[in-house]
Amino acid sequence: MRQVTVTEHLLLHQTKSPAATGQFTALLYDLILAAKIISKSVNKAGLLDVLGGTGQVNVQGEHVQKLDEYANRVLIHRMERTGVLCAMASEENADLIRVPERFETGDYILIFDPLDGSSNIDVNINVGTIFSILKRKPGASGSKDVTLGDVLQSGVEQVAAGYFLYGPSTMLVYSSGQGVHGFTLDPSVGEFLLSHPDIRYPEQGRIYSVNESYWHYWDEPTREVVNYFKGPDNPLGKPYSLRYVGSLVADFHRNLFYGGIFMYPMDYRLPEKPQGKLRLMCEASPLAFLAEQAGGRATDGTKRILDIVPGELHQRVPLFIGSAGDVDAVEAIYRRHS
Ligand code: AHG
Ligand code: MN
Ligand code: MN
């Protein structure tokens, strides 16, 4: 059988969708190139002197691993030269990343988590790059310079979203609103080949993924949600299997194929500021876009993730994402308690 490369697939979809342009294909092409470079380094992580922390703390107050920083640099360096972006935002940068004046600009906005699951790098467990692509609204800011207001769009506005998963093989899972498609990097030819067309969640989920060590910091409804999946009174009629790697991108990917739910609820670790951990714009929204395109759902417990308008770039949000029936069940429990 003839293999379809990701470039062929993009070109095919470009002709199908009037919204897609050559600029958009060029953007993805450069993003794929950046991911191949990151993938190469991740594969060599144990060989090169790139393991361990830098000793620095990022804007979220977390320790930065060397590979996070490297992945961030690769993405910014490559993507600011594409000529089709007006701004970027990264989990690792406090502010908006503007395209330097010496480069051409366009209307697209790229938001990314350069390396998700970075605490897993040192132990050779899957990590990934999550991305979200938005378009600047015509005349939105009224000024030539891109503003934060141009970027703070709800997830429903995403033109495309996806992730690269650096695992036993490197994969790209992506959607531009016409289903979710998976590509696997063939390292011998350096091409992503279509390996998983039209990915859909299985009808019945069988996995729940959550860090249960936070049990004591959860409220009653959240404990009830988790009990629902670990007990026998659910549509499966028996406890779901618990799987939690600690790399959102890997946990999401597994559940997409096996069915089930990933949860990162709000907790009271900071009693004065109960909150979720995951970031709306660079983690929750892009994966919510994929989930819905695959027939699943994503909520913060009461609201659809894609409808939340961010108030700030690094806003955190509780996240329940996966098979539609499982996410429905979570919302029903929170509704009963409200
Ligand atoms: P990142 O490495 O980009 O900072 O993200 C880590 C996130 C996410 O990947 C994962 O699901 C979650 O942190 C794990 O958090 P806990 O250790 O609190 O379970
Ligand atoms: Mn992350
Ligand atoms: Mn990260």
Tab-separated table of N, CA and C in Angstrom, residues 11 13 22 41 47 50 62 66 77 85 97 118 127 140 155 157 177 230 239 254 283:
chain	number	residue	atom	x	y	z
A	11	LEU	N	-1.919	18.884	2.203
A	11	LEU	CA	-2.272	19.491	0.920
A	11	LEU	C	-3.665	19.061	0.479
A	13	HIS	N	-6.141	18.185	2.491
A	13	HIS	CA	-7.119	18.872	3.326
A	13	HIS	C	-7.203	20.344	2.978
A	22	GLY	N	-2.352	28.212	1.890
A	22	GLY	CA	-0.959	27.775	1.759
A	22	GLY	C	-0.152	28.199	2.968
A	41	SER	N	16.550	15.089	19.750
A	41	SER	CA	17.218	15.364	21.026
A	41	SER	C	16.616	14.539	22.153
A	47	LEU	N	22.056	10.047	26.191
A	47	LEU	CA	23.413	10.012	25.666
A	47	LEU	C	24.097	11.370	25.763
A	50	VAL	N	22.202	16.343	28.413
A	50	VAL	CA	21.059	17.263	28.435
A	50	VAL	C	20.068	16.914	29.534
A	62	GLU	N	7.860	26.310	38.419
A	62	GLU	CA	8.341	24.937	38.387
A	62	GLU	C	9.793	24.904	37.891
A	66	LYS	N	16.459	20.903	31.280
A	66	LYS	CA	17.218	21.407	30.146
A	66	LYS	C	16.496	21.171	28.824
A	77	HIS	N	12.752	29.728	17.680
A	77	HIS	CA	13.698	30.051	16.602
A	77	HIS	C	13.113	29.711	15.231
A	85	LEU	N	3.202	33.968	11.200
A	85	LEU	CA	2.747	34.172	12.582
A	85	LEU	C	2.849	35.646	12.956
A	97	ILE	N	5.121	36.190	22.946
A	97	ILE	CA	6.374	36.234	22.178
A	97	ILE	C	6.042	36.910	20.852
A	118	SER	N	7.610	16.980	31.515
A	118	SER	CA	9.072	17.100	31.603
A	118	SER	C	9.665	16.425	32.842
A	127	VAL	N	7.168	11.893	26.618
A	127	VAL	CA	6.873	13.318	26.760
A	127	VAL	C	6.313	13.803	25.422
A	140	ALA	N	-9.103	43.200	15.172
A	140	ALA	CA	-9.479	42.929	16.569
A	140	ALA	C	-8.882	43.946	17.535
A	155	GLY	N	-11.113	28.374	23.157
A	155	GLY	CA	-10.632	27.220	22.399
A	155	GLY	C	-11.438	26.910	21.151
A	157	GLU	N	-12.247	28.832	18.974
A	157	GLU	CA	-11.710	29.614	17.856
A	157	GLU	C	-10.490	28.956	17.217
A	177	GLY	N	-10.075	20.416	12.362
A	177	GLY	CA	-11.529	20.499	12.363
A	177	GLY	C	-12.186	19.508	11.419
A	230	LYS	N	-13.963	4.224	40.016
A	230	LYS	CA	-13.236	3.097	40.639
A	230	LYS	C	-14.172	2.079	41.283
A	239	PRO	N	-14.942	-1.723	38.149
A	239	PRO	CA	-14.015	-0.585	38.203
A	239	PRO	C	-13.260	-0.398	36.888
A	254	ARG	N	-3.186	7.581	25.272
A	254	ARG	CA	-3.629	6.217	25.594
A	254	ARG	C	-5.145	6.158	25.727
A	283	GLU	N	-2.514	23.627	27.141
A	283	GLU	CA	-2.718	22.195	27.411
A	283	GLU	C	-4.185	21.782	27.228
